[in-house]
PDB file of C-alpha atoms in Angstrom:
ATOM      1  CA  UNK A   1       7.664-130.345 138.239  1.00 45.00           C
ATOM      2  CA  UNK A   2      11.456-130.432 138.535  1.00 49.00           C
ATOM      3  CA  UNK A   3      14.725-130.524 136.294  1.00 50.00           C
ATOM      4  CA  UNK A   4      15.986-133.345 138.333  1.00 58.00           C
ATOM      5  CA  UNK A   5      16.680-136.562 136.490  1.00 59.00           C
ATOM      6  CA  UNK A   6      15.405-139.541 138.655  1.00 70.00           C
ATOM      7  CA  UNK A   7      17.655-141.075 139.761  1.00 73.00           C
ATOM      8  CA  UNK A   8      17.065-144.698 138.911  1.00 71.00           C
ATOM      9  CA  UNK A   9      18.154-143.243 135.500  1.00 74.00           C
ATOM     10  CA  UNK A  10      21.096-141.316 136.320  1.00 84.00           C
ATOM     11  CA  UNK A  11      22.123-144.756 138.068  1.00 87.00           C
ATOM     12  CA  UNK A  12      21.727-146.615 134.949  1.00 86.00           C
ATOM     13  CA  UNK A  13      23.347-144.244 133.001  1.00 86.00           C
ATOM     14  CA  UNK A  14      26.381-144.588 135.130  1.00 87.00           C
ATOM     15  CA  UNK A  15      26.623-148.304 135.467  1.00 89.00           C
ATOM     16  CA  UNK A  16      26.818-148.376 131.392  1.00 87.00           C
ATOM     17  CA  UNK A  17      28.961-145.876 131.488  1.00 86.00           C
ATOM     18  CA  UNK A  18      31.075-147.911 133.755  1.00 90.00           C
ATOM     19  CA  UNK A  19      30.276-150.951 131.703  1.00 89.00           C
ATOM     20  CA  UNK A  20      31.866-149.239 128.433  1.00 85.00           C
ATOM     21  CA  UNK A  21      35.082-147.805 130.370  1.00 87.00           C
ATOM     22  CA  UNK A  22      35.633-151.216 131.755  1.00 91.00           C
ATOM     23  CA  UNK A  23      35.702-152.574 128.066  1.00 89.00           C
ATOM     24  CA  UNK A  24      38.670-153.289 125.906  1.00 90.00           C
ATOM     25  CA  UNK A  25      38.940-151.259 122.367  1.00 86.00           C
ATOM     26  CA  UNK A  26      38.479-154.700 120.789  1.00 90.00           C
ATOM     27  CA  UNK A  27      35.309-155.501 122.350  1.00 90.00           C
ATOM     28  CA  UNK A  28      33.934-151.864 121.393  1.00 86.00           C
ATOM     29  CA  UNK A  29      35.536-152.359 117.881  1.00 88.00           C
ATOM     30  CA  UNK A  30      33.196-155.559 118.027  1.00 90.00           C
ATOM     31  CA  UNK A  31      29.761-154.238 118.864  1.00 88.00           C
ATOM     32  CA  UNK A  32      30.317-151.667 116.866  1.00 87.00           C
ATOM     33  CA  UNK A  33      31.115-153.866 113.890  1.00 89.00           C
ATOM     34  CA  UNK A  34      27.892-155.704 115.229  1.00 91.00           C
ATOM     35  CA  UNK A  35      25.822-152.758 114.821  1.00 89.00           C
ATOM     36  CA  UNK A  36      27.187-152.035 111.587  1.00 91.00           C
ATOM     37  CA  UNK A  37      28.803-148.723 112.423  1.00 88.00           C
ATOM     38  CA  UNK A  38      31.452-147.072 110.858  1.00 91.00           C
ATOM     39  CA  UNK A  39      34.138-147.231 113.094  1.00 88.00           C
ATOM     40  CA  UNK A  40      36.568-144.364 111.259  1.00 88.00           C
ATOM     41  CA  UNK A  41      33.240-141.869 111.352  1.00 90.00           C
ATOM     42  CA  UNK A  42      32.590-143.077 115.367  1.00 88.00           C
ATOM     43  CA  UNK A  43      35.934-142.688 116.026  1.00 87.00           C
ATOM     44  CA  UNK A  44      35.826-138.506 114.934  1.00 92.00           C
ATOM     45  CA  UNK A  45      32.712-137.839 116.447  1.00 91.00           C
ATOM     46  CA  UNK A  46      33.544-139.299 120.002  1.00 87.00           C
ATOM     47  CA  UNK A  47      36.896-136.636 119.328  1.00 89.00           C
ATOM     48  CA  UNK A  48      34.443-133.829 117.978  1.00 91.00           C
ATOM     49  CA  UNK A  49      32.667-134.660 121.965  1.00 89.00           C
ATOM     50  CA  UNK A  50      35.631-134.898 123.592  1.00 88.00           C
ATOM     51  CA  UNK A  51      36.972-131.979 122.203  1.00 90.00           C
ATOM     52  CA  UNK A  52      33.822-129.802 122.618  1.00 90.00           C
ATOM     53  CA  UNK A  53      33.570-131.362 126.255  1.00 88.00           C
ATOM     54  CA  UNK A  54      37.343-129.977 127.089  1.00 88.00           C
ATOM     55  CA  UNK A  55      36.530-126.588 125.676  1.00 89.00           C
ATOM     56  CA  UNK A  56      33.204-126.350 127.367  1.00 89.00           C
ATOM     57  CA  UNK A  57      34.879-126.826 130.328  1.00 87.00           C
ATOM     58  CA  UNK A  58      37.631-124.423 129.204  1.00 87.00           C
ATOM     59  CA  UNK A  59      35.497-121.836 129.295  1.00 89.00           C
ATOM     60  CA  UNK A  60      33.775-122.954 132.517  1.00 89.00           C
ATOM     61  CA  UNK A  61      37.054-122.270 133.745  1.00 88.00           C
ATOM     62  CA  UNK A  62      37.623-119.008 131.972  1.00 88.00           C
ATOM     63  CA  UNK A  63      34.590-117.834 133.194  1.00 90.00           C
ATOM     64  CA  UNK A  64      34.947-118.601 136.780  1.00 88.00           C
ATOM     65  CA  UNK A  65      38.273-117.056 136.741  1.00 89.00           C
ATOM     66  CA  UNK A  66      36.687-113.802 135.473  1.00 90.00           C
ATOM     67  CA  UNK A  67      34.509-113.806 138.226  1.00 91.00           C
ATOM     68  CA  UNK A  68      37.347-114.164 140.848  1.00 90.00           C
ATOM     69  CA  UNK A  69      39.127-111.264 139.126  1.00 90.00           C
ATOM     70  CA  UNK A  70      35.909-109.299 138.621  1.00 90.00           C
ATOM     71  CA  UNK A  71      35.441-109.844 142.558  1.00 90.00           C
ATOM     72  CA  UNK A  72      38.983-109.107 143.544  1.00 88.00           C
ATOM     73  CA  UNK A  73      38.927-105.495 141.638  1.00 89.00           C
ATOM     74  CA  UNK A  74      35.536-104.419 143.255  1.00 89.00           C
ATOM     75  CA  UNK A  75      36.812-105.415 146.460  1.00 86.00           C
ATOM     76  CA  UNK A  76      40.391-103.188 145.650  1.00 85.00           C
ATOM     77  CA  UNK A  77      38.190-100.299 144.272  1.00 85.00           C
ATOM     78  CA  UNK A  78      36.012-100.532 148.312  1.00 81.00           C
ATOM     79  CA  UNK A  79      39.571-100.482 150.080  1.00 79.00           C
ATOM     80  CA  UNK A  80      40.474 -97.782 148.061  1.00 78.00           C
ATOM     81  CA  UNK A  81      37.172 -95.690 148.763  1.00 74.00           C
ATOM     82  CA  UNK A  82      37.193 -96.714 152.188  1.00 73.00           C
ATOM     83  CA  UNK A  83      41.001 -95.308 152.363  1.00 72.00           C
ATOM     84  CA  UNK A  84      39.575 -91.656 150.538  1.00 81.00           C
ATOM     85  CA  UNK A  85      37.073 -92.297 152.903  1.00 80.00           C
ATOM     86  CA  UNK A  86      39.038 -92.454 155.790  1.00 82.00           C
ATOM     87  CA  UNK A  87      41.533 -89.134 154.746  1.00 85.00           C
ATOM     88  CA  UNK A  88      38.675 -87.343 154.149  1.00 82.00           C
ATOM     89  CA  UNK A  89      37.670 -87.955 157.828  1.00 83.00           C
ATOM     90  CA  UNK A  90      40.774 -86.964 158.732  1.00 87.00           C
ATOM     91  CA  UNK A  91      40.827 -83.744 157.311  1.00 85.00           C
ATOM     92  CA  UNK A  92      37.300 -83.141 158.457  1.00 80.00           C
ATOM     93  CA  UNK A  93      38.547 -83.952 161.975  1.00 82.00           C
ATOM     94  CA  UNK A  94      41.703 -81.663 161.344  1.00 86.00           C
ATOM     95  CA  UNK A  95      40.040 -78.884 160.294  1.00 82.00           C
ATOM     96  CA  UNK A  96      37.306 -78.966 163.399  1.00 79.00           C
ATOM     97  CA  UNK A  97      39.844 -79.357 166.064  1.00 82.00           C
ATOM     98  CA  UNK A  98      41.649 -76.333 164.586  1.00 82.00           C
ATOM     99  CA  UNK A  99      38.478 -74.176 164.709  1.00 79.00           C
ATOM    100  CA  UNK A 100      37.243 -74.314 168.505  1.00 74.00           C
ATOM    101  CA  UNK A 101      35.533 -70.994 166.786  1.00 74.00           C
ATOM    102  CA  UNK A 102      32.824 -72.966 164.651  1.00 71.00           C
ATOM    103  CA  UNK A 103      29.276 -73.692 165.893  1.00 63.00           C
ATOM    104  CA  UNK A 104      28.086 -76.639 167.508  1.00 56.00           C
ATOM    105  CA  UNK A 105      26.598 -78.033 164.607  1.00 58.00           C
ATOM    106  CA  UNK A 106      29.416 -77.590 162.515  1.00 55.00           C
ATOM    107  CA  UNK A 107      31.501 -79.542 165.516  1.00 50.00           C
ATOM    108  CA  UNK A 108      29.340 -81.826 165.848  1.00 53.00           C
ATOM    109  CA  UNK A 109      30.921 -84.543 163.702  1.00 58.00           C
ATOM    110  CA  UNK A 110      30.041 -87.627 165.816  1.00 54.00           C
ATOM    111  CA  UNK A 111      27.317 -88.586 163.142  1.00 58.00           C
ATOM    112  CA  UNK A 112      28.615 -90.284 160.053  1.00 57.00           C
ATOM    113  CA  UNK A 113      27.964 -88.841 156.549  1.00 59.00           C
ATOM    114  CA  UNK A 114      29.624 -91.391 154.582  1.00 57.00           C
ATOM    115  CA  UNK A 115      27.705 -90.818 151.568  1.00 65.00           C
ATOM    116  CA  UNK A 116      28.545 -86.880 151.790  1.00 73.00           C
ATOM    117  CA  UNK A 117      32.347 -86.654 153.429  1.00 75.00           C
ATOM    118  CA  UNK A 118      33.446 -84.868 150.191  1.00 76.00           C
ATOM    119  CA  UNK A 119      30.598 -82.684 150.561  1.00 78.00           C
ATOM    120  CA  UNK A 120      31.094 -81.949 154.453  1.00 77.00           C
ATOM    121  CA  UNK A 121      34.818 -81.313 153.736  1.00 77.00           C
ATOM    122  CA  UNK A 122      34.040 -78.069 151.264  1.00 80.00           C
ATOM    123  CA  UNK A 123      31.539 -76.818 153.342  1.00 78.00           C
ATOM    124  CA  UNK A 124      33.791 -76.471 156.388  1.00 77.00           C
ATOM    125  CA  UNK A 125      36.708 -75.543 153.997  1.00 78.00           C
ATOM    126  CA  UNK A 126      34.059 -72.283 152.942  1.00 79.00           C
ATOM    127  CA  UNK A 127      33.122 -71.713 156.554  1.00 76.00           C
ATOM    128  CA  UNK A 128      36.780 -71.668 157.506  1.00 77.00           C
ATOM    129  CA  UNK A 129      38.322 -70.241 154.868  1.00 74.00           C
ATOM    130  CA  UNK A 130      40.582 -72.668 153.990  1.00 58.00           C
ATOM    131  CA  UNK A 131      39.641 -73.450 150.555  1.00 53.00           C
ATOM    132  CA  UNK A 132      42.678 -76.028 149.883  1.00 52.00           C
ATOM    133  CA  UNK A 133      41.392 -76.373 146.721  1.00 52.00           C
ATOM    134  CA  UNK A 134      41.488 -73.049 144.525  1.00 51.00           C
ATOM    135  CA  UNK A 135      45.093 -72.328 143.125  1.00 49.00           C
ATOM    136  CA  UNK A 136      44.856 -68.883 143.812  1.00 46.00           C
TER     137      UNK A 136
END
């Protein structure tokens, strides 16, 4: 089964819709007369819709915009961790080419550990000595 109208009936729906548009407000005074409706009461609750329709859309809008804004600070936040991501390679790199000294695997920084660099960084800070860190 599926949620989609048929659409013989979506084409009907639009040719009266087209039907009433193309109308004069006399000629929908008329058949509402005709139907004995009260045109004052009509008259508000096609507002009431109109209104509601403008603000449901309203907050279509709002919504889509908070997306886009949602989407543009998660995609700042992965620049900015791919930038602390990138100095920390850089001081990973700095600190092996300045100690020929360590060993191999310590050197050895062709594989990535991009979930680790901060982790990588302290270790070869302790095995060099040069705890930037401490304030003492």
């Amino acid at each position: 089964m599926t949620n989609k109208k048929d659409t013989g009936v979506t084409r009907l729906e639009d040719e009266m819709v087209e039907d009433v548009f193309a109308m004069s407000d006399a000629e929908i005074e008329a058949e509402l007369r005709e139907e004995s409706v009260d045109i004052d009461a009509f008259d508000k609750e096609m507002d009431d819709l109109f209104a509601s329709a403008l603000a449901e859309g309203g907050q279509r809008r709002l919504q889509d915009a908070r997306k886009a804004v949602d989407l543009h600070h998660e995609r700042q936040k992965r620049k900015e961790q791919q930038k602390s991501q990138d100095e920390l390679r850089a001081q990973i790199a700095a600190i092996v080419a300045g100690n020929p000294d360590l060993t191999m695997a310590a050197r050895n920084f062709e594989q990535e550990h991009d979930g680790d660099l901060l982790g990588v960084l302290e270790d070869l800070q302790e095995l060099t000595g040069d705890d930037w860190d401490d304030d003492e």
